[in-house]
Coordinates of C-alpha atoms and ligand atoms in Angstrom, one line a residue:
X125 CA -12.1 29.4 5.4
X126 CA -8.5 28.4 4.4
X127 CA -8.1 24.7 4.7
X128 CA -4.6 23.1 4.5
X129 CA -4.9 19.3 3.8
X130 CA -1.7 17.6 4.6
X131 CA -0.6 14.0 3.6
X132 CA 1.8 12.8 6.2
X133 CA 5.1 11.4 5.2
X134 CA 6.0 7.6 5.1
X135 CA 9.3 6.3 6.2
X136 CA 11.1 4.2 3.5
X137 CA 9.2 1.1 2.8
X138 CA 9.0 -1.6 0.2
X139 CA 6.0 0.1 -1.3
X140 CA 7.7 3.5 -1.4
X141 CA 10.1 2.5 -4.3
X142 CA 12.5 5.2 -3.1
X143 CA 15.4 3.7 -4.9
X144 CA 13.4 3.2 -8.2
X145 CA 11.9 6.8 -8.5
X146 CA 15.1 8.6 -9.6
X147 CA 15.1 6.3 -12.8
X148 CA 11.7 7.7 -13.9
X149 CA 12.3 11.2 -12.4
X150 CA 9.3 11.1 -10.1
X151 CA 9.2 12.2 -6.4
X152 CA 6.7 9.7 -5.1
X153 CA 4.7 6.6 -5.9
X154 CA 1.1 7.6 -5.4
X155 CA -0.8 10.9 -5.0
X156 CA -2.9 11.5 -1.9
X157 CA -6.3 10.4 -3.4
X158 CA -8.1 10.5 0.1
X159 CA -7.3 14.2 0.5
X160 CA -8.3 14.9 -3.1
X161 CA -11.6 13.1 -2.4
X162 CA -12.1 15.0 0.8
X163 CA -11.4 18.4 -1.0
X164 CA -14.2 17.5 -3.4
X165 CA -16.7 17.4 -0.6
X166 CA -15.6 20.4 1.4
X167 CA -17.6 23.7 0.7
X168 CA -17.0 25.4 -2.6
X169 CA -16.4 28.6 -0.9
X170 CA -13.4 27.3 1.0
X171 CA -9.8 27.9 -0.2
X172 CA -8.1 24.6 -0.3
X173 CA -4.5 23.6 -0.5
X174 CA -3.1 20.0 -0.6
X175 CA 0.4 19.4 0.5
X176 CA 1.9 15.9 0.3
X177 CA 5.1 15.6 2.5
X178 CA 6.4 12.9 0.0
X179 CA 7.0 15.8 -2.3
X180 CA 8.8 18.1 0.1
X181 CA 8.7 19.5 3.7
X182 CA 5.7 21.5 4.8
X183 CA 6.5 25.3 4.6
X184 CA 5.8 27.7 7.2
X185 CA 4.0 29.9 4.6
X186 CA 1.5 27.1 4.1
X187 CA 0.9 26.7 7.7
X188 CA 0.6 30.4 8.3
X189 CA -1.8 30.8 5.5
X190 CA -4.4 28.2 6.8
X191 CA -7.1 28.8 9.3
X192 CA -7.4 25.0 9.7
X193 CA -5.0 22.1 9.1
X194 CA -6.3 18.7 8.4
X195 CA -3.8 15.9 8.4
X196 CA -4.4 12.3 7.1
X197 CA -2.3 9.1 7.1
X198 CA -2.0 5.5 7.9
X199 CA -0.5 4.1 11.1
X200 CA 3.0 4.0 9.4
X201 CA 2.7 7.8 9.0
X202 CA 1.5 8.4 12.6
X203 CA 4.7 10.1 13.8
X204 CA 4.8 12.4 10.7
X205 CA 1.1 13.3 11.3
X206 CA 1.7 14.1 14.9
X207 CA 4.5 16.3 14.1
X208 CA 2.5 18.4 11.6
X209 CA -0.3 18.6 14.1
X210 CA 2.0 19.8 16.7
X211 CA 3.6 22.5 14.4
X212 CA 0.1 23.6 13.3
X213 CA -1.1 23.9 16.9
X214 CA 1.9 25.9 18.0
X215 CA 1.0 28.5 15.4
X216 CA -2.5 28.7 16.8
X217 CA -4.3 26.8 14.0
X218 CA -7.3 24.5 14.5
X219 CA -6.1 20.8 13.8
X220 CA -8.0 17.8 12.6
X221 CA -6.7 14.3 12.2
X222 CA -8.5 11.9 9.8
X223 CA -7.9 9.0 7.6
X224 CA -7.2 5.4 8.3
X225 CA -5.0 5.8 11.4
X226 CA -7.3 8.0 13.5
X227 CA -10.2 5.8 12.4
X228 CA -8.7 2.7 13.8
X229 CA -6.5 4.2 16.6
X230 CA -8.2 7.6 17.6
X231 CA -6.3 7.7 20.9
X232 CA -3.0 8.1 19.1
X233 CA -3.3 11.7 18.1
X234 CA -3.4 13.9 21.2
X235 CA -2.0 17.0 19.1
X236 CA -5.3 17.0 17.2
X237 CA -8.1 19.4 18.4
X238 CA -10.5 17.3 16.5
X239 CA -10.7 13.8 14.9
X240 CA -12.7 12.9 11.9
X241 CA -13.3 9.1 11.7
X242 CA -14.4 7.1 8.7
X243 CA -15.4 8.2 5.2
X244 CA -16.2 11.7 3.9
X245 CA -19.1 11.4 1.5
X246 CA -22.2 12.9 3.1
X247 CA -20.7 13.0 6.6
X248 CA -18.9 16.4 6.8
X249 CA -21.6 18.7 8.2
X250 CA -20.3 18.6 11.8
X251 CA -16.7 19.2 10.6
X252 CA -17.7 22.0 8.3
X253 CA -20.0 23.7 11.1
X254 CA -17.2 23.3 13.7
X255 CA -14.5 24.8 11.5
X256 CA -16.8 27.6 10.2
X257 CA -18.1 28.4 13.6
X258 CA -17.3 31.8 15.4
X259 CA -15.3 30.2 18.2
X260 CA -13.5 26.9 18.9
X261 CA -15.7 24.0 18.9
X262 CA -15.7 22.0 22.1
X263 CA -16.4 18.7 20.2
X264 CA -13.4 16.4 19.8
X265 CA -15.0 14.1 17.3
X266 CA -16.4 15.9 14.3
X267 CA -17.7 12.8 12.4
X268 CA -21.3 11.5 12.9
X269 CA -21.6 8.8 15.6
X270 CA -20.8 5.3 14.4
X271 CA -19.1 4.4 11.2
X272 CA -22.0 4.3 8.9
X273 CA -20.7 3.7 5.4
X274 CA -21.9 6.1 2.7
X275 CA -23.4 5.1 -0.7
X276 CA -20.6 5.7 -3.3
X277 CA -23.3 7.3 -5.4
X278 CA -22.5 10.4 -3.3
X279 CA -18.8 10.3 -4.3
X280 CA -17.7 13.3 -6.3
X281 CA -14.8 13.4 -8.7
X282 CA -11.7 14.0 -6.6
X283 CA -10.1 17.4 -6.8
X284 CA -7.2 15.9 -9.0
X285 CA -6.6 19.5 -10.0
X286 CA -5.2 20.4 -6.6
X287 CA -2.5 17.7 -7.0
X288 CA 0.9 17.9 -8.6
X289 CA 0.1 14.8 -10.7
X290 CA 3.2 14.8 -12.7
X291 CA 5.3 14.4 -9.5
X292 CA 3.9 10.8 -9.1
X293 CA 5.0 7.5 -10.6
X294 CA 1.4 6.4 -11.0
X295 CA -2.0 8.0 -10.8
X296 CA -4.8 6.8 -8.6
X297 CA -8.7 6.4 -8.4
X298 CA -11.0 4.3 -6.6
X299 CA -13.9 2.2 -7.9
X300 CA -15.2 0.3 -4.8
X301 CA -14.8 -0.1 -1.1
X302 CA -15.1 -3.1 1.0
X303 CA -14.6 -6.9 0.5
X304 CA -16.9 -9.8 1.0
X305 CA -14.3 -12.1 2.6
X306 CA -13.4 -12.7 6.2
X307 CA -9.7 -12.8 6.6
X308 CA -9.1 -12.7 10.3
X309 CA -6.2 -10.3 10.2
X310 CA -7.8 -7.7 7.8
X311 CA -8.9 -4.4 9.1
X312 CA -10.4 -3.4 5.6
X313 CA -13.6 -5.3 6.3
X314 CA -13.9 -3.6 9.8
X315 CA -13.6 -0.2 8.3
X316 CA -15.2 -0.5 4.9
X317 CA -17.5 -3.4 5.5
X318 CA -18.1 -6.8 3.9
X319 CA -20.7 -5.6 1.4
X320 CA -18.8 -3.9 -1.4
X321 CA -20.0 -0.5 -2.4
X322 CA -19.2 0.4 -6.0
X323 CA -19.3 3.6 -8.1
X324 CA -21.6 3.6 -11.2
X325 CA -19.7 3.3 -14.4
X326 CA -20.6 6.8 -15.3
X327 CA -18.8 8.0 -12.1
X328 CA -15.7 6.0 -12.9
X329 CA -15.5 7.2 -16.5
X330 CA -15.8 10.9 -15.3
X331 CA -12.9 10.4 -13.0
X332 CA -10.9 8.8 -15.8
X333 CA -11.8 11.7 -18.0
X334 CA -10.8 14.3 -15.4
X335 CA -7.4 12.7 -15.0
X336 CA -7.0 12.6 -18.8
X337 CA -7.9 16.2 -19.2
X338 CA -5.2 17.2 -16.7
X339 CA -2.7 15.5 -18.8
X340 CA -2.3 12.3 -16.8
X341 CA -1.0 9.3 -19.0
X342 CA 0.6 6.1 -17.9
X343 CA 0.2 3.8 -14.9
X344 CA -3.1 4.2 -13.0
X345 CA -3.8 2.3 -9.8
X346 CA -7.4 1.5 -9.0
X347 CA -7.0 1.5 -5.2
X348 CA -9.9 -0.8 -4.4
X349 CA -9.7 -3.3 -1.5
X350 CA -10.9 -6.0 -3.8
X351 CA -11.7 -5.0 -7.4
X352 CA -13.8 -8.1 -7.8
X353 CA -15.5 -7.9 -4.5
X354 CA -18.7 -7.3 -6.4
X355 CA -18.2 -9.3 -9.6
X356 CA -21.4 -8.3 -11.4
X357 CA -20.5 -4.6 -10.9
X358 CA -17.0 -5.3 -12.1
X359 CA -18.3 -7.2 -15.2
X360 CA -20.5 -4.3 -16.0
X361 CA -17.9 -1.7 -15.6
X362 CA -15.0 -3.3 -17.5
X363 CA -16.4 -3.1 -21.1
X364 CA -17.1 0.5 -20.4
X365 CA -13.6 1.2 -19.4
X366 CA -12.3 -0.7 -22.4
X367 CA -14.5 1.5 -24.8
X368 CA -13.4 4.7 -23.1
X369 CA -9.7 3.7 -23.2
X370 CA -10.1 2.8 -27.0
X371 CA -11.8 6.2 -27.7
X372 CA -9.3 8.0 -25.7
X373 CA -6.2 6.4 -27.3
X374 CA -5.4 4.1 -24.4
X375 CA -4.1 6.7 -21.9
X376 CA -3.7 4.4 -18.9
X377 CA -2.0 1.2 -18.0
X378 CA -4.3 -0.1 -15.2
X379 CA -3.6 -2.2 -12.2
X380 CA -5.5 -3.0 -9.0
X381 CA -5.9 -5.4 -6.1
X382 CA -8.1 -8.4 -6.2
X383 CA -8.7 -11.7 -4.4
X384 CA -6.9 -14.8 -5.8
X385 CA -10.2 -16.3 -7.0
X386 CA -10.0 -13.9 -9.9
X387 CA -8.2 -16.8 -11.6
X388 CA -11.4 -18.8 -11.6
X389 CA -13.3 -16.1 -13.5
X390 CA -12.0 -16.4 -17.0
X391 CA -14.6 -13.9 -18.4
X392 CA -13.8 -11.2 -15.8
X393 CA -10.1 -11.8 -16.3
X394 CA -10.4 -11.4 -20.1
X395 CA -12.4 -8.3 -19.6
X396 CA -9.8 -6.8 -17.4
X397 CA -6.9 -7.4 -19.9
X398 CA -9.2 -6.0 -22.7
X399 CA -9.7 -2.8 -20.6
X400 CA -6.0 -2.3 -20.2
X401 CA -5.1 -3.9 -16.9
X402 CA -1.6 -5.1 -16.9
X403 CA -1.0 -6.1 -13.2
X404 CA -2.8 -7.1 -10.2
X405 CA -1.9 -7.4 -6.5
X406 CA -3.2 -10.5 -4.7
X407 CA -3.0 -11.7 -1.1
X408 CA -1.6 -15.2 -1.3
X409 CA -0.3 -15.2 2.2
X410 CA 1.1 -18.8 2.6
X411 CA 1.4 -22.2 1.1
X412 CA 0.4 -23.6 4.5
X413 CA -3.3 -24.7 4.2
X414 CA -3.5 -24.9 8.0
X415 CA -2.6 -21.2 8.2
X416 CA -5.1 -20.3 5.6
X417 CA -7.7 -22.0 7.5
X418 CA -6.7 -20.4 10.7
X419 CA -6.8 -16.9 9.0
X420 CA -10.3 -17.7 7.6
X421 CA -8.8 -17.2 4.1
X422 CA -11.2 -19.6 2.6
X423 CA -11.0 -18.3 -0.9
X424 CA -7.4 -19.3 -1.2
X425 CA -8.1 -22.8 0.0
X426 CA -10.6 -23.4 -2.8
X427 CA -7.9 -23.0 -5.4
X428 CA -4.4 -24.1 -6.1
X429 CA -2.6 -20.8 -5.4
X430 CA 0.4 -21.5 -7.7
X431 CA -2.0 -22.6 -10.6
X432 CA -4.0 -19.5 -9.9
X433 CA -1.0 -17.3 -10.2
X434 CA 0.1 -18.8 -13.4
X435 CA -3.5 -18.4 -14.9
X436 CA -3.3 -14.8 -14.1
X437 CA 0.1 -14.4 -15.5
X438 CA -0.8 -16.3 -18.7
X439 CA -3.8 -14.1 -19.2
X440 CA -1.5 -11.1 -19.3
X441 CA -1.4 -9.7 -15.7
X442 CA 1.8 -9.3 -13.8
X443 CA 1.0 -10.7 -10.3
X444 CA 2.5 -9.0 -7.4
X445 CA 1.6 -10.5 -4.1
X446 CA 1.5 -10.5 -0.4
X447 CA 2.8 -13.2 1.9
X448 CA 2.7 -13.7 5.7
X449 CA 4.7 -15.8 8.1
X450 CA 4.0 -16.2 11.9
X451 CA 0.5 -17.6 11.9
X452 CA -0.1 -19.9 14.9
X453 CA -0.1 -22.9 12.5
X454 CA 3.4 -22.0 11.2
X455 CA 6.3 -23.9 12.6
X456 CA 9.9 -23.1 11.8
X457 CA 9.7 -25.0 8.4
X458 CA 7.4 -22.2 7.0
X459 CA 10.5 -20.0 5.9
X460 CA 11.9 -22.8 3.7
X461 CA 8.5 -23.7 2.5
X462 CA 7.7 -20.0 1.6
X463 CA 11.0 -19.6 0.0
X464 CA 10.5 -22.7 -2.3
X465 CA 7.0 -21.6 -3.0
X466 CA 7.7 -18.1 -4.0
X467 CA 10.7 -18.9 -6.1
X468 CA 8.6 -21.2 -8.1
X469 CA 6.2 -18.5 -9.0
X470 CA 6.3 -15.8 -11.7
X471 CA 6.1 -13.2 -9.0
X472 CA 9.0 -10.8 -9.1
X473 CA 7.5 -8.5 -6.5
X474 CA 6.8 -10.6 -3.4
X475 CA 5.9 -8.6 -0.3
X476 CA 6.4 -10.6 2.8
X477 CA 5.4 -9.6 6.3
X478 CA 5.2 -11.1 9.7
X479 CA 1.6 -11.4 10.9
X480 CA 0.4 -8.1 12.4
X481 CA -2.5 -7.8 14.8
X482 CA -4.3 -4.7 14.0
X483 CA -6.6 -3.2 16.6
X484 CA -10.3 -3.7 15.6
X485 CA -9.7 -7.0 13.6
X486 CA -11.0 -10.4 14.5
X487 CA -7.4 -11.4 15.0
X488 CA -7.0 -8.7 17.7
X489 CA -10.1 -9.8 19.5
X490 CA -9.0 -13.5 19.5
X491 CA -5.5 -12.6 20.7
X492 CA -7.0 -10.3 23.5
X493 CA -9.1 -13.3 24.6
X494 CA -6.0 -15.3 24.7
X495 CA -4.1 -12.6 26.5
X496 CA -1.4 -12.2 23.7
X497 CA -1.3 -8.8 22.4
X498 CA 1.9 -6.9 23.5
X499 CA 1.8 -3.4 21.9
X500 CA -0.3 -1.5 19.5
X501 CA 1.2 -1.6 16.0
X502 CA 3.8 1.0 15.6
X503 CA 3.5 1.0 11.7
X504 CA 7.0 -0.3 11.4
X505 CA 6.8 -3.5 9.3
X506 CA 10.2 -4.6 10.8
X507 CA 9.4 -4.0 14.4
X508 CA 9.1 -6.9 16.8
X509 CA 5.9 -8.9 16.7
X510 CA 3.1 -7.0 18.4
X511 CA 1.6 -10.2 20.0
X512 CA 3.1 -13.4 21.5
X513 CA 4.0 -15.5 18.4
X514 CA 3.3 -19.2 18.8
X515 CA 6.7 -20.2 17.3
X516 CA 8.7 -18.0 19.6
X517 CA 9.9 -14.4 18.8
X518 CA 13.5 -15.3 18.1
X519 CA 12.6 -18.1 15.7
X520 CA 10.2 -15.8 13.9
X521 CA 12.4 -12.8 13.5
X522 CA 15.5 -15.0 12.5
X523 CA 13.4 -17.0 10.0
X524 CA 11.7 -13.9 8.5
X525 CA 15.2 -12.2 8.0
X526 CA 16.6 -15.3 6.4
X527 CA 13.6 -15.5 4.1
X528 CA 13.9 -11.9 2.9
X529 CA 17.6 -12.2 2.6
X530 CA 17.1 -15.2 0.2
X531 CA 14.2 -13.7 -1.8
X532 CA 16.1 -10.4 -2.5
X533 CA 19.4 -11.6 -3.6
X534 CA 20.0 -10.4 -7.3
X535 CA 19.9 -14.1 -8.4
X536 CA 16.5 -14.7 -6.8
X537 CA 14.8 -11.6 -7.9
X538 CA 15.9 -11.8 -11.5
X539 CA 15.1 -15.5 -11.6
X540 CA 11.5 -14.7 -10.7
X541 CA 11.5 -11.8 -13.3
X542 CA 12.6 -14.3 -15.9
X543 CA 9.9 -16.8 -14.9
X544 CA 7.3 -13.9 -15.3
X545 CA 8.7 -13.2 -18.9
X546 CA 8.6 -16.9 -19.7
X547 CA 4.9 -17.3 -18.6
X548 CA 3.3 -13.9 -19.5
X549 CA 2.2 -12.9 -23.0
X550 CA 4.2 -10.0 -24.3
X551 CA 2.1 -7.1 -25.4
X552 CA 3.4 -3.9 -27.2
X553 CA 2.8 -0.9 -24.9
X554 CA 2.4 2.6 -26.2
X555 CA 5.4 4.8 -26.0
X556 CA 4.8 7.3 -23.2
X557 CA 6.5 10.7 -22.8
X558 CA 9.7 10.1 -20.8
X559 CA 10.0 6.5 -21.8
X560 CA 13.2 7.0 -23.9
X561 CA 15.1 9.1 -21.4
X562 CA 14.1 6.5 -18.8
X563 CA 15.4 3.8 -20.9
X564 CA 18.7 5.7 -21.5
X565 CA 19.1 6.4 -17.7
X566 CA 18.4 2.7 -16.8
X567 CA 20.9 1.3 -19.4
X568 CA 23.5 3.8 -18.1
X569 CA 22.9 3.2 -14.4
X570 CA 21.9 -0.5 -14.3
X571 CA 23.5 -1.9 -17.6
X572 CA 26.9 0.1 -17.7
X573 CA 27.8 1.5 -14.3
X574 CA 25.7 -0.7 -12.0
X575 CA 26.9 -3.6 -10.0
X576 CA 24.0 -5.7 -11.2
X577 CA 24.6 -5.2 -14.9
X578 CA 25.1 -9.0 -15.6
X579 CA 21.6 -9.5 -14.3
X580 CA 20.2 -6.6 -16.1
X581 CA 21.5 -7.7 -19.5
X582 CA 20.5 -11.3 -18.9
X583 CA 16.9 -10.1 -18.2
X584 CA 16.9 -8.0 -21.3
X585 CA 18.2 -10.8 -23.4
X586 CA 15.5 -13.2 -22.0
X587 CA 12.9 -10.5 -22.8
X588 CA 14.2 -10.1 -26.3
X589 CA 14.3 -13.9 -26.8
X590 CA 10.7 -14.2 -25.5
X591 CA 9.0 -11.2 -27.1
X592 CA 11.4 -9.1 -29.2
X593 CA 11.5 -5.4 -28.7
X594 CA 7.9 -5.4 -27.3
X595 CA 9.4 -7.1 -24.1
X596 CA 11.9 -4.5 -23.5
X597 CA 9.6 -2.0 -21.5
X598 CA 8.6 -4.8 -19.1
X599 CA 12.1 -6.1 -18.5
X600 CA 13.4 -2.5 -17.9
X601 CA 10.5 -1.8 -15.6
X602 CA 11.2 -5.0 -13.5
X603 CA 14.9 -4.2 -13.4
X604 CA 14.1 -0.6 -12.0
X605 CA 11.6 -2.0 -9.5
X606 CA 14.3 -4.6 -8.4
X607 CA 16.8 -1.9 -7.8
X608 CA 14.6 -0.7 -4.8
X609 CA 13.6 -4.1 -3.6
X610 CA 17.1 -5.4 -3.6
X611 CA 18.7 -2.3 -2.2
X612 CA 16.0 -1.6 0.4
X613 CA 16.3 -5.2 1.7
X614 CA 20.0 -5.3 1.9
X615 CA 20.7 -1.8 3.1
X616 CA 17.8 -1.2 5.5
X617 CA 15.6 -4.3 6.2
X618 CA 18.3 -6.8 7.0
X619 CA 20.3 -4.7 9.4
X620 CA 17.2 -3.6 11.2
X621 CA 16.0 -7.2 11.6
X622 CA 19.5 -8.1 12.8
X623 CA 19.3 -5.3 15.5
X624 CA 15.8 -6.7 16.6
X625 CA 17.4 -10.1 16.9
X626 CA 20.2 -8.7 19.0
X627 CA 17.6 -7.1 21.4
X628 CA 15.7 -10.3 21.6
X629 CA 18.9 -12.4 22.4
X630 CA 20.0 -9.7 24.9
X631 CA 16.8 -10.0 26.7
X632 CA 17.0 -13.7 26.8
X633 CA 20.4 -13.5 28.4
X634 CA 18.9 -11.0 31.0
X635 CA 20.8 -7.8 29.8
X636 CA 18.8 -4.6 29.5
X637 CA 17.8 -3.9 25.9
X638 CA 17.3 -0.5 24.4
X639 CA 13.9 -1.3 22.9
X640 CA 12.3 -4.1 24.8
X641 CA 8.8 -5.1 23.9
X642 CA 6.4 -4.1 26.6
X643 CA 3.1 -5.4 27.5
X644 CA 0.2 -3.7 26.0
X645 CA -0.2 -0.1 27.3
X646 CA -2.6 2.1 25.3
X647 CA -1.1 5.1 26.8
X648 CA 2.1 4.3 25.0
X649 CA 0.6 5.4 21.9
X650 CA 0.1 8.9 23.2
X651 CA 3.6 9.2 24.5
X652 CA 5.1 12.6 23.9
X653 CA 6.8 12.9 20.5
X654 CA 10.5 12.1 20.7
X655 CA 10.0 10.0 23.8
X656 CA 12.2 6.9 23.9
X657 CA 10.1 3.7 24.0
X658 CA 9.8 2.6 27.7
X659 CA 11.6 -0.6 28.7
X660 CA 9.5 -2.8 30.9
Ligands
SF4_195 S1 -9.4 -10.8 0.7 FE1 -8.1 -9.1 1.2 S2 -9.5 -7.2 1.5 FE2 -10.7 -9.2 1.5 S3 -10.9 -9.7 3.7 FE3 -9.2 -10.8 2.9 S4 -7.3 -9.6 3.2 FE4 -9.2 -8.3 3.4

C-alpha cells in the first residue's frame, strides 16, 4: 500500500505569517503534526509520503505514485482539500478526508470516497482494512461509530522523519487534548472533550528527543488546546522537560496555549519559564464582563484580565491573545472599549475576530433554537457573520474594520511591542544557526530600506535601553512579526472588509449584491467546486 498524506493549503491568514517568513528563510509556520501522528499509526509495511501544500504544489508524480490519497485540514482549508480529493479521484485513486473539518462538517467533502472522523490512536482498523481490501469498500465512514476519545497512552512518536522539518518556522508536538472549561463558542470541547487527556512525561520526552535527533532546534509549539487543562499533569511534566532541556543544551524555545487562569498559578508559571517556555497564547476575548458571562467564559470572570496578562508577562512569557467582538451583549461601544483595552496591554500580537458560530457547538445549538444561523462557516475569517448578529451586521462589520485598522497601524503595533519590552524580563537566548543572517536581512529590509524604519529603530533602542544586547533578538522578532500583521491588515483585511460593507449597504438599498448572505442551506457546503455563491 502506498499512502499519500496531504496537508491542504491555507489561504493567507494572520496565523500564516506569510510576510514574515522570508526574513527567516522558511516556507511555512507549522509542520502538519496531525499527518505525522497518523503516519505513526498506519501499518509499518505501508509506504508513506507526507506532502504539505504550504511548501509547494502537489506533483502529479506523487498522485500517480499513490494507491490511496488521504487529505487533512481545517474548515479554512476545505477548498484546497476538495481540490486535492477531486484531482486524486480523476486519477482513479481511493480518496479519504480526515482531520478537524471532516470531523465537524462531514457533508462538506463530496469528492472523498471515505471519511475518517475523530482521532487516530487505536481507531484505524476499519480504515486499514478498507484500503488494503481487494476491491473498493462500500463504507463511506471508515472511523468507528461515535467519537470515542482514545487514551493518549496509545499515542506513538509522530513520524517527524517524514517531514521537511527545516522548512518550518517552528516545530510542533502535542502533550494533551481537551479542556475542562465550557466556552459556548468552542468546538474543541465538543471534539476532544472536557476531560483533558495527557501523554505521560516519558512519551513527551521521547518526542522531544526524536525532534532533537532530527536536527530540530529553535521554537517549538506545544499545540495543546489548554496546556494547563490538567494542572497536576502539567506540574508533573514541567520539571522533567526542564531537566531534559538542561541535559540537551536547551534546544527548544517552547510556547503553547493556556487558559488565562495560568496567571493565578505562580508555581506552574515559574515551572513553565524554568522549562524554557517564552510565550503563551490565551483567549482573553473581551473586556465586557456581560459578554464573558454570556459565552460561559467563567475563568476569565474570576480574574482581572489586564492584571493576569501583566503577571504572565512579568514572569517571562510573551502573551499573544485572542479577542472577539459581536457577542449578543456587545453594543457599538465595544470597538472603542476593545481598542482601549488591547492598547493598554503588553500584547503585540492581538488576534481579533468576530464571533463565529461553529457547527456542533453550544453556541450553534442556541442560535438554532433562536432561528439565527445563516450559513455554515466558510473558513474565511473576514466573511460576513454566519448568524444574525444582535448589534446588526453593518455596525458589526464596520466596527470590526475600524478596530483592526486602529490596532495595526505602525504606531499602535510598535507601542504594544514597547509595552511588552517594558514589562517582560529580558533573558539571554542561545544564538541559533541562522540568527545572524536573519538579523542582517532584518536590519537591511526593515531598518534601512523599509518604510517603517523609524519604528524599527525606536523599538531596538527601547530594547537596548531595557535589556542591553540580550533584548535585541526579541525586538527583532517582534519587528518581523509586525511586518506580517501590519501588511496583512492593511493590504488584505481592510479592503476585504470594505468590500463586505459595500455588499451589506448595497443590499440595504435593495440592489443585487454579488455575495449576498443566504439563509442556512447545508447543501451549499457541497456546491460544486468553483460555483459562485448563490444569491438569495
Ligand atoms: S478555555 Fe479555550 S479551549 Fe477551553 S473551552 Fe474555552 S475556548 Fe475552548
